[in-house]
Coordinates of C-alpha atoms in Angstrom, one line a residue:
M14 CA 0.0 0.0 0.0
N15 CA 1.5 3.4 -1.0
K16 CA 1.8 6.3 1.4
E17 CA -1.2 8.1 -0.1
C18 CA -3.4 5.2 0.8
E19 CA -2.0 4.0 4.1
L20 CA -4.8 3.8 6.6
F21 CA -4.9 5.0 10.1
H22 CA -7.7 4.1 12.5
G23 CA -9.5 5.7 15.3
K24 CA -9.0 4.5 18.9
L25 CA -11.0 3.5 21.9
L26 CA -9.7 4.1 25.4
L27 CA -11.6 1.2 26.9
F28 CA -10.4 1.7 30.4
G29 CA -8.3 4.3 32.2
E30 CA -9.8 7.7 31.4
Y31 CA -8.8 10.2 34.0
S32 CA -7.4 7.6 36.4
V33 CA -4.3 7.1 34.2
L34 CA -3.4 10.7 35.0
L35 CA -2.8 9.5 38.6
G36 CA -0.8 6.3 37.6
S37 CA -3.5 3.7 37.0
M38 CA -3.4 1.1 34.3
A39 CA -5.1 1.9 31.0
L40 CA -6.1 -0.2 28.0
S41 CA -6.5 1.5 24.6
I42 CA -7.2 -0.2 21.2
P43 CA -7.4 0.8 17.6
F44 CA -11.0 1.2 16.5
K45 CA -11.2 -0.1 12.9
M46 CA -14.8 1.1 12.2
F47 CA -13.3 4.5 11.7
K48 CA -10.4 5.2 9.4
A49 CA -8.5 7.9 7.6
N50 CA -5.7 8.4 5.1
F51 CA -3.8 11.2 3.3
A52 CA -4.8 12.0 -0.3
F53 CA -4.4 14.8 -2.8
M54 CA -7.2 17.0 -3.9
S55 CA -9.0 16.0 -7.1
S56 CA -9.3 18.4 -10.0
N57 CA -12.9 19.1 -8.9
K58 CA -11.7 20.0 -5.3
S59 CA -14.7 19.3 -3.2
E60 CA -15.6 21.6 -0.3
T61 CA -14.6 18.8 2.1
E62 CA -11.2 18.4 0.5
K63 CA -10.6 22.2 0.5
K64 CA -11.6 22.5 4.1
S65 CA -9.3 19.7 5.2
N66 CA -6.4 21.2 3.2
S67 CA -7.1 24.6 4.8
E68 CA -7.1 23.0 8.3
L69 CA -3.9 21.2 7.6
K70 CA -2.3 24.5 6.6
K71 CA -3.4 26.1 9.8
Y72 CA -1.9 23.2 11.8
F73 CA 1.3 23.5 9.7
R74 CA 1.6 27.2 10.7
Y75 CA 1.5 26.0 14.4
L76 CA 4.3 23.5 13.6
L77 CA 6.3 26.2 11.8
S78 CA 5.9 28.7 14.7
N79 CA 7.4 26.1 16.9
S80 CA 10.1 25.0 14.4
D81 CA 12.7 24.9 17.2
V82 CA 10.8 21.8 18.5
F83 CA 9.5 20.2 15.3
D84 CA 12.5 20.6 13.0
S85 CA 14.1 17.7 14.8
I86 CA 10.9 15.6 14.6
L87 CA 9.5 16.3 11.1
N88 CA 10.6 17.1 7.6
L89 CA 8.6 20.4 7.5
S90 CA 9.8 21.2 4.0
D91 CA 8.2 18.1 2.5
L92 CA 5.0 18.7 4.4
E93 CA 4.8 22.3 3.2
N94 CA 5.3 21.2 -0.4
D95 CA 2.6 18.5 -0.2
L96 CA 0.2 21.0 1.3
K97 CA 0.8 23.3 -1.7
S98 CA 0.1 20.3 -3.9
G99 CA -3.3 19.8 -2.3
L100 CA -2.7 17.3 0.5
F101 CA -5.8 16.6 2.6
F102 CA -6.8 14.1 5.3
D103 CA -9.7 11.9 4.1
S104 CA -11.2 10.8 7.4
S105 CA -14.4 9.1 8.6
I106 CA -13.4 9.6 12.3
P107 CA -15.8 11.9 14.1
I108 CA -14.2 15.0 15.5
S109 CA -14.5 15.7 19.3
Y110 CA -16.1 12.3 19.9
G111 CA -13.4 10.7 21.9
V112 CA -12.4 8.2 19.2
G113 CA -9.0 9.7 18.2
S114 CA -9.5 12.0 15.2
S115 CA -6.5 14.2 16.0
G116 CA -4.5 11.2 17.1
A117 CA -5.0 9.5 13.7
L118 CA -3.9 12.8 11.9
C119 CA -0.8 13.1 14.1
A120 CA 0.1 9.4 13.5
A121 CA -0.3 9.9 9.7
I122 CA 1.8 13.0 9.7
Y123 CA 4.6 11.3 11.7
K124 CA 4.5 8.1 9.6
R125 CA 4.9 10.2 6.4
Y126 CA 7.1 13.0 7.5
G127 CA 8.7 11.9 10.8
N128 CA 12.3 11.2 11.4
M129 CA 11.9 8.0 13.4
K130 CA 10.0 5.5 11.3
E131 CA 10.7 2.2 13.0
C132 CA 8.4 1.1 15.8
N133 CA 9.0 -1.7 18.3
E134 CA 8.4 -2.2 22.0
A135 CA 11.8 -0.9 22.8
N136 CA 11.1 2.6 21.4
L137 CA 7.4 3.0 22.2
T138 CA 8.0 5.5 24.9
D139 CA 10.2 7.7 22.6
L140 CA 7.6 7.4 19.8
K141 CA 4.8 8.4 22.2
Q142 CA 6.8 11.4 23.3
S143 CA 7.2 12.7 19.8
L144 CA 3.5 12.1 19.0
S145 CA 2.6 13.8 22.2
M146 CA 4.3 17.0 21.0
L147 CA 2.5 16.8 17.7
E148 CA -1.0 16.4 19.3
S149 CA -0.4 19.1 21.8
G150 CA -1.2 21.5 19.0
F151 CA -4.8 20.4 19.2
H152 CA -5.4 19.8 23.0
G153 CA -2.9 22.0 24.7
K154 CA -1.4 19.0 26.4
S155 CA -1.4 15.4 25.1
S156 CA -0.2 12.1 26.6
G157 CA 0.6 10.9 23.1
L158 CA -1.3 7.6 23.6
D159 CA -4.1 8.3 21.1
P160 CA -1.7 8.9 18.1
L161 CA 0.5 6.0 19.3
I162 CA -2.5 3.6 19.0
S163 CA -3.2 4.8 15.5
Y164 CA 0.5 4.6 14.6
V165 CA 1.2 1.0 15.8
N166 CA -2.4 -0.2 15.0
K167 CA -2.3 -2.6 18.0
P168 CA -3.8 -2.6 21.5
I169 CA -1.6 -1.0 24.1
L170 CA -1.6 -1.7 27.9
V171 CA -0.3 1.2 30.0
S172 CA 0.9 0.0 33.4
G173 CA 2.8 1.6 36.3
N174 CA 5.5 4.3 35.6
D175 CA 4.1 4.8 32.1
K176 CA 5.2 1.4 31.0
L177 CA 3.8 0.5 27.5
E178 CA 3.1 -3.0 26.3
L179 CA 1.7 -4.2 23.0
V180 CA -1.0 -6.8 23.8
N181 CA -2.9 -9.4 21.8
L182 CA -6.5 -9.4 22.9
Q183 CA -8.3 -12.7 22.5
L184 CA -12.0 -11.7 22.7
D185 CA -13.8 -14.5 20.9
N186 CA -15.1 -15.9 24.2
F187 CA -16.2 -12.5 25.4
F188 CA -18.2 -11.8 22.3
E189 CA -20.0 -15.2 22.3
N190 CA -22.7 -13.7 24.6
A191 CA -21.6 -10.3 25.8
A192 CA -21.3 -7.2 23.7
V193 CA -19.7 -3.7 23.6
F194 CA -21.5 -0.8 22.1
L195 CA -21.4 3.0 21.7
I196 CA -24.1 5.5 22.4
D197 CA -24.0 8.6 20.3
T198 CA -24.8 11.6 22.4
Q199 CA -25.0 13.7 19.2
Q200 CA -23.0 16.5 20.7
K201 CA -19.3 17.2 20.7
G202 CA -17.1 17.1 23.8
D203 CA -14.3 19.4 24.7
T204 CA -11.3 17.6 26.3
A205 CA -9.2 20.4 27.7
P206 CA -11.6 22.0 30.2
L207 CA -12.8 18.6 31.4
V208 CA -9.3 17.4 32.1
N209 CA -8.4 20.7 33.7
N210 CA -11.5 20.5 36.0
F211 CA -10.5 16.9 37.0
L212 CA -6.9 18.0 37.9
L213 CA -8.3 20.9 39.9
K214 CA -10.6 18.6 41.8
C215 CA -7.7 16.3 42.5
E216 CA -6.2 19.1 44.6
S217 CA -8.8 18.1 47.2
I218 CA -7.4 15.3 49.3
D219 CA -10.9 13.7 49.6
F220 CA -11.5 13.6 45.9
R221 CA -7.9 12.4 45.1
N222 CA -8.3 9.6 47.7
K223 CA -11.5 8.5 46.0
I224 CA -9.6 8.2 42.7
V225 CA -6.6 6.4 44.2
E226 CA -8.6 4.1 46.6
Q227 CA -11.7 3.4 44.5
L228 CA -11.4 4.3 40.8
I229 CA -7.9 3.0 40.2
P230 CA -8.4 -0.5 41.7
V231 CA -11.7 -1.0 39.9
T232 CA -10.2 0.2 36.6
Q233 CA -7.4 -2.3 37.0
Q234 CA -9.9 -5.0 37.8
C235 CA -11.8 -4.3 34.6
I236 CA -8.6 -4.4 32.5
N237 CA -7.3 -7.6 34.1
S238 CA -10.6 -9.5 33.8
F239 CA -11.3 -8.2 30.3
C240 CA -7.8 -9.2 29.0
N241 CA -8.1 -12.6 30.7
N242 CA -11.7 -13.3 29.4
D243 CA -12.9 -13.7 33.0
I244 CA -16.4 -12.6 32.1
D245 CA -18.1 -12.9 35.4
S246 CA -15.4 -10.9 37.2
F247 CA -15.5 -8.4 34.4
F248 CA -19.2 -7.6 34.7
E249 CA -18.9 -7.2 38.5
S250 CA -16.0 -4.7 37.9
I251 CA -17.7 -2.8 35.1
Q252 CA -20.8 -2.4 37.3
S253 CA -18.7 -0.8 40.0
L254 CA -16.8 1.4 37.5
S255 CA -20.1 2.6 35.9
S256 CA -21.5 3.4 39.4
F257 CA -18.4 5.3 40.4
Q258 CA -18.4 7.5 37.3
Y259 CA -22.1 8.1 37.7
Q260 CA -21.7 9.3 41.2
N261 CA -18.4 11.2 40.8
F262 CA -18.1 12.4 37.2
T263 CA -21.6 13.8 36.8
N264 CA -20.3 16.9 35.0
K265 CA -18.7 14.7 32.3
I266 CA -21.9 12.9 31.5
P267 CA -24.2 14.8 29.1
H268 CA -27.4 15.7 31.0
A269 CA -29.8 14.1 28.6
Y270 CA -28.0 10.7 29.1
R271 CA -27.8 10.6 32.9
T272 CA -31.2 8.9 33.1
L273 CA -30.2 6.2 30.6
W274 CA -27.0 5.6 32.5
K275 CA -28.9 5.2 35.8
T276 CA -31.4 2.9 34.0
G277 CA -28.6 0.6 33.1
L278 CA -27.3 0.5 36.7
D279 CA -30.8 -0.1 38.2
S280 CA -31.9 -2.7 35.7
N281 CA -28.6 -4.6 35.8
K282 CA -29.0 -5.1 32.0
F283 CA -26.2 -2.9 30.7
W284 CA -23.6 -0.5 32.0
L285 CA -22.2 2.7 30.6
K286 CA -18.9 4.5 31.1
L287 CA -17.1 7.5 29.6
C288 CA -15.5 7.1 26.2
G289 CA -12.5 9.3 26.6
S290 CA -12.9 12.6 28.5
G291 CA -16.7 12.7 28.2
G292 CA -18.8 15.8 27.9
G293 CA -20.3 14.6 24.6
G294 CA -19.2 12.3 21.8
Y295 CA -19.8 8.6 22.5
L296 CA -20.6 6.8 25.7
L297 CA -19.2 3.2 25.9
G298 CA -21.5 0.5 26.9
F299 CA -21.3 -3.2 28.0
T300 CA -24.0 -5.8 28.1
R301 CA -24.4 -9.5 28.6
N302 CA -27.4 -9.6 26.3
M303 CA -27.1 -7.3 23.2
K304 CA -30.5 -8.3 21.7
E305 CA -32.3 -7.2 24.8
T306 CA -30.3 -4.0 25.1
E307 CA -30.9 -3.2 21.4
K308 CA -34.6 -3.6 21.8
F309 CA -34.5 -1.1 24.7
L310 CA -32.3 1.4 23.0
S311 CA -34.4 1.3 19.8
K312 CA -37.6 1.7 21.7
M313 CA -36.2 4.7 23.5
E314 CA -34.8 6.0 20.1
F315 CA -31.2 6.2 21.3
S316 CA -28.6 6.2 18.5
Y317 CA -26.1 3.4 19.1
L318 CA -23.4 1.5 17.3
R319 CA -22.6 -2.2 18.1
I320 CA -18.9 -3.0 18.2
T321 CA -17.6 -6.2 16.7
S322 CA -14.6 -8.2 17.9
T323 CA -12.9 -7.6 14.5
S324 CA -13.1 -3.8 14.9
M325 CA -11.4 -3.9 18.3
G326 CA -7.7 -4.1 17.4

C-alpha cells in the first residue's frame, strides 16, 4: 500500500480515562470502524477536500511557529510542499467524539514526515513522546497515547510508571454472549476544560483519595478480567466502574443521558462508562445480552453502534 493510501484508524480508550493521570493502568485499542488516510485534492476540489487542506495548513503554521521543536521531529519542507500540492486528510473519524480524530492525523503526519520510522516495544516511549508534542497542537497537552495507538495499530496496555506494552487481545469468548456498544450523544465534547477540571478537583485530598482508593483499583480489575476473558469478574467490575463514574463524574456525562446511565445500573442489564474525556461524543456500553439491550435502545430512540470483535484491534 503506498503512502497516499496508508490507513490510520481511530481509537477506543476502553479503560483508564482520568485515572491514568494518577498512575493507573489503561487499555487502549485501535477502532477499525473509523479510518483515515492522506490523499491529494482532485481536479474538482470538493468543499470537504478544500476545508481539510485549509485546516492542515493552519496546523502547519503551528508547527512552523514552533520549528525549534518540530524541525528535529518532522521534515517540515516536504509537508509544506505537499500541502501546496493539495494534500488533505480523508477521514471518517468523528471530531470531538473521543475516538481519536486528532490522534490519527498526528500518526499519519509522523508516519509520512517523521524522522523515526521504526516502531517496536523498545522505542514505544520515545515514539509516544514525539507524538505527544504533535498532538499538543490540538489539545494544549497530550499524553501521546491516542496517536500512538493509530501509529502502531495494535492494542496497548499502560501500566505503572508509564510502561507501555503491546497486547494481543483474544476476545472471541467475550463476544459469544456479551457485547460492547457505543451510544451517540449527538454532541461534541471538549477535552481540555474537562481534564483541567479533573486536575483541579484532585487538589482536594478527599477527591484524590477516591480516585486512588476506589477508581484506580476497579479500573485495573476491569482491565485484568477483560484481558483474561474472565467474564463474570469483568461484569462485576464494570458495574462498579459505571457506578463510580455516575456518582463522581456527573459533569462529564451529558445531561440528557444521565437517566439512561442510571437505568442501566438499576436494571442490571447494561452498564455505561465514559469514552475518553466525556462531555459529549460517545458513551461506551457493555452488556451480557445485546439483543435485549438493542430492543430497549431502539424503543427509546437512542442512537447506538454495536462494536464487533474484528473492529477492536
